mmCIF file with all atom_site columns, C-alpha atoms in Angstrom:
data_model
loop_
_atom_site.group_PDB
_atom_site.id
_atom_site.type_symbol
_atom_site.label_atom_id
_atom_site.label_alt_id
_atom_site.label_comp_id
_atom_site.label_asym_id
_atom_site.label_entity_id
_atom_site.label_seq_id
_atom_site.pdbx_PDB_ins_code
_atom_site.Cartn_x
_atom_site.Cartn_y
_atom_site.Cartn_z
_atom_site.occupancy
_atom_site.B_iso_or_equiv
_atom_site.pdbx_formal_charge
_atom_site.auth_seq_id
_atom_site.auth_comp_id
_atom_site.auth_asym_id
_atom_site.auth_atom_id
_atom_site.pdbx_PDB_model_num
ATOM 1   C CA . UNK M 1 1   ? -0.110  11.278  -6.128  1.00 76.00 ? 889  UNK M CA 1
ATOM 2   C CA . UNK M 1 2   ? 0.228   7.631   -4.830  1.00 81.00 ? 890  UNK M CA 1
ATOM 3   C CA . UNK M 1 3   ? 0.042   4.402   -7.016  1.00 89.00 ? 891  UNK M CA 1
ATOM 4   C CA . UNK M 1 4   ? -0.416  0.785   -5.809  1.00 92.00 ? 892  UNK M CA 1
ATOM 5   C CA . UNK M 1 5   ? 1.803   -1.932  -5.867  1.00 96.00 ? 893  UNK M CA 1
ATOM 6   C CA . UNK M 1 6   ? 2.692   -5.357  -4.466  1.00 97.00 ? 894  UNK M CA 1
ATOM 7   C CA . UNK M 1 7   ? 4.693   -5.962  -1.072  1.00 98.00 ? 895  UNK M CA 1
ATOM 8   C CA . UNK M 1 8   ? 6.447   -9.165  -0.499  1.00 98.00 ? 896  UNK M CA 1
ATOM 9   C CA . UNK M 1 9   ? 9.436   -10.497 1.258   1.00 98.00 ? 897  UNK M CA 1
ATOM 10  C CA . UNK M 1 10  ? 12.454  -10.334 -0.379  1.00 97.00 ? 898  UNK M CA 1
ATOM 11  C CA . UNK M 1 11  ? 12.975  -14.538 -1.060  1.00 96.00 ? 899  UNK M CA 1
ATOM 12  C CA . UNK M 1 12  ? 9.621   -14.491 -1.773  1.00 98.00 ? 900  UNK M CA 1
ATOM 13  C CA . UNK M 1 13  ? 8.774   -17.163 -5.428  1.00 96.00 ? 901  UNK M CA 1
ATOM 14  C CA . UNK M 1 14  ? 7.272   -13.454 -7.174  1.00 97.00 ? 902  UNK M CA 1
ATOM 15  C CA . UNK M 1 15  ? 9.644   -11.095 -6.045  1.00 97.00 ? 903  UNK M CA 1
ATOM 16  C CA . UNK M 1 16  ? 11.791  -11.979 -9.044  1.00 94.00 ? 904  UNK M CA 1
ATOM 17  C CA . UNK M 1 17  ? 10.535  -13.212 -12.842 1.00 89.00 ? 905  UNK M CA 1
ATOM 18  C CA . UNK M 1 18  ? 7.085   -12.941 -13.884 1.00 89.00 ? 906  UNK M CA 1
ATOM 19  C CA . UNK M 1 19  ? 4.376   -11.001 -11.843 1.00 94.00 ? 907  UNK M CA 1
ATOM 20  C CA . UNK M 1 20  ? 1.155   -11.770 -14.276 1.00 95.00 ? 908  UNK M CA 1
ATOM 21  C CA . UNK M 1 21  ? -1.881  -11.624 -13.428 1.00 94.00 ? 909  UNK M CA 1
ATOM 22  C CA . UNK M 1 22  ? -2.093  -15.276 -12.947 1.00 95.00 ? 910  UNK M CA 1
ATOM 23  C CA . UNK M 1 23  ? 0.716   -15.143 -10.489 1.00 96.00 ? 911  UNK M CA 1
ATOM 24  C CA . UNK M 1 24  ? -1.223  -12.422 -8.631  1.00 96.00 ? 912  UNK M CA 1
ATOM 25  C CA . UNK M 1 25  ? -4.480  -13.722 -8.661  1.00 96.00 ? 913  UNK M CA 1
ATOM 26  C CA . UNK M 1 26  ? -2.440  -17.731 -7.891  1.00 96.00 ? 914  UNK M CA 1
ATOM 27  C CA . UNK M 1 27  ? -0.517  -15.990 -4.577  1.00 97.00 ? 915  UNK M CA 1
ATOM 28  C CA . UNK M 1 28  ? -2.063  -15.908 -1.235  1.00 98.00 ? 916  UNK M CA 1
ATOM 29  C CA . UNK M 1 29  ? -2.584  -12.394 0.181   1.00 98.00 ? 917  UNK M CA 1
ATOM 30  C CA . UNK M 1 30  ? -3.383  -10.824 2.823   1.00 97.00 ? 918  UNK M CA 1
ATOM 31  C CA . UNK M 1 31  ? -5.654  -7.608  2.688   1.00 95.00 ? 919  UNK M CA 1
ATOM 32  C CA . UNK M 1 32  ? -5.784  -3.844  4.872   1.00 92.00 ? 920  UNK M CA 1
ATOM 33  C CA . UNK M 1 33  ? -9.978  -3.494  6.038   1.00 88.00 ? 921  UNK M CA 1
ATOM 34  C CA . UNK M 1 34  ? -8.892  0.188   6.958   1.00 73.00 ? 922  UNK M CA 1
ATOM 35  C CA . UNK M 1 35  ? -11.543 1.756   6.869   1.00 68.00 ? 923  UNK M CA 1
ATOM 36  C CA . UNK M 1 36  ? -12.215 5.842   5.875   1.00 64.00 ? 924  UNK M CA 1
ATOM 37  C CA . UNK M 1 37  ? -9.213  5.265   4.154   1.00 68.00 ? 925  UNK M CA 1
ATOM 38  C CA . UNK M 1 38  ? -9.535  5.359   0.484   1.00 69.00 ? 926  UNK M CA 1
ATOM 39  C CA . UNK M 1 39  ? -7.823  2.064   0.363   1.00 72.00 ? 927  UNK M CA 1
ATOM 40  C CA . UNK M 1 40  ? -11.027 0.471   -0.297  1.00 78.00 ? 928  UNK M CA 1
ATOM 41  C CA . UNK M 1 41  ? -10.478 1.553   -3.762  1.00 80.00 ? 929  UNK M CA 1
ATOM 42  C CA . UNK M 1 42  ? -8.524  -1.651  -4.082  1.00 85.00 ? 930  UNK M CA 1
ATOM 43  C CA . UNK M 1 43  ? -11.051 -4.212  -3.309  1.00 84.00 ? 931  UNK M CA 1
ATOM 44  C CA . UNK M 1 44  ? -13.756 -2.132  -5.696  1.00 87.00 ? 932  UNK M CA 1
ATOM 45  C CA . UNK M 1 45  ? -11.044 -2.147  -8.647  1.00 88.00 ? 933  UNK M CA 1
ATOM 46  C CA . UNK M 1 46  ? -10.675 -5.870  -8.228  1.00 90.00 ? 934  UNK M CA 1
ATOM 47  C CA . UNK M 1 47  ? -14.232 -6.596  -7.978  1.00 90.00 ? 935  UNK M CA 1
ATOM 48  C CA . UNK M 1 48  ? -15.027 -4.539  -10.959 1.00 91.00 ? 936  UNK M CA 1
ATOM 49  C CA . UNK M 1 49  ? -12.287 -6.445  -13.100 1.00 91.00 ? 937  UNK M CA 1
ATOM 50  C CA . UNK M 1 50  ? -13.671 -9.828  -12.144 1.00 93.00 ? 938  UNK M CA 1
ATOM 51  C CA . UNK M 1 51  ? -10.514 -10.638 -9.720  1.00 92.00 ? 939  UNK M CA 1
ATOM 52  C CA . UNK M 1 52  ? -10.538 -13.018 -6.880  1.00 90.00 ? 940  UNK M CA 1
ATOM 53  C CA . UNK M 1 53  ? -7.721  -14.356 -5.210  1.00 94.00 ? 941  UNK M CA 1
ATOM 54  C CA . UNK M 1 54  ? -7.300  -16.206 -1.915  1.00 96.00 ? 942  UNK M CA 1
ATOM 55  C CA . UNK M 1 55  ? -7.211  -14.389 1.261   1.00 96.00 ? 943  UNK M CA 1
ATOM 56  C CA . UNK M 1 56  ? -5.640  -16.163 3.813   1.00 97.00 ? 944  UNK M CA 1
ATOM 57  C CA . UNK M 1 57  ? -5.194  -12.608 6.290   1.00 97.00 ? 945  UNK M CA 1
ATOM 58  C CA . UNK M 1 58  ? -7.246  -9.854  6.832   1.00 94.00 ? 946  UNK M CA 1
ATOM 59  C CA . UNK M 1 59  ? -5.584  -6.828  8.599   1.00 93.00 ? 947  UNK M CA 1
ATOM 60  C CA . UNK M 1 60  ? -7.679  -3.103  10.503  1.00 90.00 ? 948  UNK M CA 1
ATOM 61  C CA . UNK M 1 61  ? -4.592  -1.278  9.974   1.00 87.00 ? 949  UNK M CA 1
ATOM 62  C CA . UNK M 1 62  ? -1.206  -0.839  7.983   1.00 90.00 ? 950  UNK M CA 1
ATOM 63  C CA . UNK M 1 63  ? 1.154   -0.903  11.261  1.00 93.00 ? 951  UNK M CA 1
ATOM 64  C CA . UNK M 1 64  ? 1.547   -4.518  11.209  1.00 96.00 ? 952  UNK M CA 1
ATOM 65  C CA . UNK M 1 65  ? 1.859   -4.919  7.621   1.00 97.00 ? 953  UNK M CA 1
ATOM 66  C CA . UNK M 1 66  ? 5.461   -4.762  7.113   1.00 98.00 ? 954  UNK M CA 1
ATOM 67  C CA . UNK M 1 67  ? 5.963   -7.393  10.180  1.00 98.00 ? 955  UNK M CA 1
ATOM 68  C CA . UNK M 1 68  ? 4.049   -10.086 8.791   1.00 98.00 ? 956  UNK M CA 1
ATOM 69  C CA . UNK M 1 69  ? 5.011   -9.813  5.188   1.00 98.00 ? 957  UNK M CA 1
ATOM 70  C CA . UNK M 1 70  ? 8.242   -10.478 6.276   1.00 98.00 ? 958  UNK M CA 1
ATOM 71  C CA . UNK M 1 71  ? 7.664   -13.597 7.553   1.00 98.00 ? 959  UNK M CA 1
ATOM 72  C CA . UNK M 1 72  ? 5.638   -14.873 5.379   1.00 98.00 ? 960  UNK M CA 1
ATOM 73  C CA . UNK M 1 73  ? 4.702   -15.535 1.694   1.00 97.00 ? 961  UNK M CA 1
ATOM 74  C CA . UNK M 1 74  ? 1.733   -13.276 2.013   1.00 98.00 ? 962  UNK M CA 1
ATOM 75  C CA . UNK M 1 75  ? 1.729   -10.489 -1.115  1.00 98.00 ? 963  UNK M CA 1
ATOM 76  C CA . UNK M 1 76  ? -0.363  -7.680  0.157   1.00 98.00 ? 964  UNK M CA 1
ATOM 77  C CA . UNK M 1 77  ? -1.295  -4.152  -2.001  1.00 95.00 ? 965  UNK M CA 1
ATOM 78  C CA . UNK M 1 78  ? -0.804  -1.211  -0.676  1.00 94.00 ? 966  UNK M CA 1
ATOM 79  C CA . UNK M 1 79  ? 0.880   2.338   -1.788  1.00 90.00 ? 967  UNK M CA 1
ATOM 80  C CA . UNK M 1 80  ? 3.916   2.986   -3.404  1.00 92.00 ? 968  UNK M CA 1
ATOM 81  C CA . UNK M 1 81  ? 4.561   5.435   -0.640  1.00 89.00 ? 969  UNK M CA 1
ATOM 82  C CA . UNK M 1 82  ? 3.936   2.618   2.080   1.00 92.00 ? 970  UNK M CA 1
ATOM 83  C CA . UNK M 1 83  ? 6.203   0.140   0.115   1.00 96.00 ? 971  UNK M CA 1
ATOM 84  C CA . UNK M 1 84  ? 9.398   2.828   0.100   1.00 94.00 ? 972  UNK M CA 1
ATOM 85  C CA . UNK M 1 85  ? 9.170   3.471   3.585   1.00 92.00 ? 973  UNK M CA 1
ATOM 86  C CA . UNK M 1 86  ? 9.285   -0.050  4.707   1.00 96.00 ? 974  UNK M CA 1
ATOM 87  C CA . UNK M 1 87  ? 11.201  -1.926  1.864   1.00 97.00 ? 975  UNK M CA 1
ATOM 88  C CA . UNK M 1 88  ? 14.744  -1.959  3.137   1.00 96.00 ? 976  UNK M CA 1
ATOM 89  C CA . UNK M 1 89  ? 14.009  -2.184  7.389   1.00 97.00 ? 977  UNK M CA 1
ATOM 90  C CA . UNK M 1 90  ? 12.485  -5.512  6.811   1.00 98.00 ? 978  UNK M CA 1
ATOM 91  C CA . UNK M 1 91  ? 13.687  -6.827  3.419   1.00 98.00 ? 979  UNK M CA 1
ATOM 92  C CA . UNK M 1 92  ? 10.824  -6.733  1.410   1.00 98.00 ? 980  UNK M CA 1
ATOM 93  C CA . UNK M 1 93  ? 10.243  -6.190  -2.407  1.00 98.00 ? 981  UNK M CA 1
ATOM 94  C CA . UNK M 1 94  ? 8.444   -4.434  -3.950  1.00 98.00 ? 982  UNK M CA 1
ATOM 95  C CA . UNK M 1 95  ? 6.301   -5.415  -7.540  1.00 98.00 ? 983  UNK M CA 1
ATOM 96  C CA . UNK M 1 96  ? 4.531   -3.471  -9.825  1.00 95.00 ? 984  UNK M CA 1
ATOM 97  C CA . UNK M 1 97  ? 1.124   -4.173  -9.490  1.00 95.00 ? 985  UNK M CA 1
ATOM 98  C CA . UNK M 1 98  ? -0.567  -6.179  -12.530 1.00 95.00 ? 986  UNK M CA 1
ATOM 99  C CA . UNK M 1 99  ? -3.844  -4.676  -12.791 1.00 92.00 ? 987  UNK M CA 1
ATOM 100 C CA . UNK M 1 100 ? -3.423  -0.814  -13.505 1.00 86.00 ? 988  UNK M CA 1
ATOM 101 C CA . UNK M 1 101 ? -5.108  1.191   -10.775 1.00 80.00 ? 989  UNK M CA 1
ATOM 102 C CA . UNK M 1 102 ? -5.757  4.857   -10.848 1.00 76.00 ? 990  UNK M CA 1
ATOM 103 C CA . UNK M 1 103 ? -3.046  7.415   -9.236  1.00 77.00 ? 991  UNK M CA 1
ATOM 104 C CA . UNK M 1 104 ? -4.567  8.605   -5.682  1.00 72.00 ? 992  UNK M CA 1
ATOM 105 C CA . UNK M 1 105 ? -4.251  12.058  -5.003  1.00 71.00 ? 993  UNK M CA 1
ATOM 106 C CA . UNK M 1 106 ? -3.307  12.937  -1.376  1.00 71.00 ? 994  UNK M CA 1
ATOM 107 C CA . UNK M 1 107 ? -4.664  16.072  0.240   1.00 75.00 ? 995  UNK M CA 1
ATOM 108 C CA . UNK M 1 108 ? -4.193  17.977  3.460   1.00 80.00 ? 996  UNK M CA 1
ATOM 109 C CA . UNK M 1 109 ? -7.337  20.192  4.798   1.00 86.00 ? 997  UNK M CA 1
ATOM 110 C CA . UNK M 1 110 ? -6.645  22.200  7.777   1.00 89.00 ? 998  UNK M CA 1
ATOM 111 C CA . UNK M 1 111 ? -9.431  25.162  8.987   1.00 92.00 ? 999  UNK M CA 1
ATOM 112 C CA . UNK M 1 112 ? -8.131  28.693  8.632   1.00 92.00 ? 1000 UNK M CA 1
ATOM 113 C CA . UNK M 1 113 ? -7.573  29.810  12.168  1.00 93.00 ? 1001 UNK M CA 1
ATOM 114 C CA . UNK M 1 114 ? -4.997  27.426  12.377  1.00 91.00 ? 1002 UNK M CA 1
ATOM 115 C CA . UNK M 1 115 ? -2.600  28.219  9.329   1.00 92.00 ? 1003 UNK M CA 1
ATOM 116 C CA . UNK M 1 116 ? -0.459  30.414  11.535  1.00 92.00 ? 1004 UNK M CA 1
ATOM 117 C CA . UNK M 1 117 ? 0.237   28.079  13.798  1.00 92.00 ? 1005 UNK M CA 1
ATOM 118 C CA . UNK M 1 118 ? 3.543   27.484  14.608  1.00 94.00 ? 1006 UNK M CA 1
ATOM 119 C CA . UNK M 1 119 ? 2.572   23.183  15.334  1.00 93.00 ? 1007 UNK M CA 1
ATOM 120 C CA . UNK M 1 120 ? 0.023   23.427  12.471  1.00 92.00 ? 1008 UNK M CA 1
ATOM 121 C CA . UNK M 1 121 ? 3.139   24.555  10.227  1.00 92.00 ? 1009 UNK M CA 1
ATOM 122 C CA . UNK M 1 122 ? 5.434   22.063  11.319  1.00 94.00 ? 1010 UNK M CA 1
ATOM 123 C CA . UNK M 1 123 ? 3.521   19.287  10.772  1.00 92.00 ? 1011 UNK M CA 1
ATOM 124 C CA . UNK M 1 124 ? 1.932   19.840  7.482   1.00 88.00 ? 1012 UNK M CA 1
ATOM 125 C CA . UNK M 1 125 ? 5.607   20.829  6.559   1.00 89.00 ? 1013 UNK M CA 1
ATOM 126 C CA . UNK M 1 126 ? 6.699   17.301  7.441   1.00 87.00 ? 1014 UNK M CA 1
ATOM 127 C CA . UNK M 1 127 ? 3.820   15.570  5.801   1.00 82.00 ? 1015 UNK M CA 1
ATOM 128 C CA . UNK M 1 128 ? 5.152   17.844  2.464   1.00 79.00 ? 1016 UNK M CA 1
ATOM 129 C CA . UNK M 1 129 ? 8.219   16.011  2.566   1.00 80.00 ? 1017 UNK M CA 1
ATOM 130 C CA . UNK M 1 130 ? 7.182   12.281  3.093   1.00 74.00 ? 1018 UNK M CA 1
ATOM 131 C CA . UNK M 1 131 ? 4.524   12.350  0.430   1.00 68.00 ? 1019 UNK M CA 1
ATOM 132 C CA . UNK M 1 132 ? 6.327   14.683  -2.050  1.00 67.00 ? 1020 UNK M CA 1
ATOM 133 C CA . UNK M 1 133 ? 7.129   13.536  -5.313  1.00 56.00 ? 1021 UNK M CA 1
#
């Protein structure tokens, strides 16, 4: 299971004190438009709870997340996951996020004829180990 949070850069004014929901909805993000992701989920929980907040950065994929957080006083959500594996290369903090979102549940599907194979194995092995809990 994954949970969302908020990524900023370490000095950023909300990585320390108060993280309200007014300070969320008051900081300038930048959003992930990945699509067949799931992550859409954020957007729809937002909508539903009457959010808005300025969007000064729209991004297709997560890669160059971490980069511009870093250098800026963007906030961006993404998963907790996501947030741990970047936090301490480019010095950024992470928040809890202010509006509760459900857990996600992360599953692997692979077809039969290929859960013998030695590659097959390997890899779902290593995805085991970066997403367990």
């Amino acid at each position: 299971m994954q949970r969302y949070v908020c990524l900023m850069r370490a000095g950023h004014p909300l990585a320390a004190g108060d993280f309200s929901m007014e300070a969320f909805m008051a900081a300038t993000h930048a959003v992930v438009v990945a699509k067949a992701t799931g992550h859409g989920i954020v957007e729809e929980q937002l909508a539903r709870a009457g959010i808005d907040r300025p969007v000064r950065l729209q991004l297709p994929h997560f890669a160059a997340v971490p980069y511009i957080i870093s250098e800026s006083d963007l906030v961006v959500t993404v998963t907790d996951k996501f947030a741990e594996a970047t936090r301490r290369r480019f010095g950024l903090a992470v928040r809890e996020h202010p509006l509760p979102f459900p857990e996600i549940p992360i599953n692997l599907f692979w077809h039969r004829r290929y859960h013998r194979d030695a590659g097959n194995r390997w890899l779902r092995g290593l995805l085991f180990a970066m997403f367990a809990e």
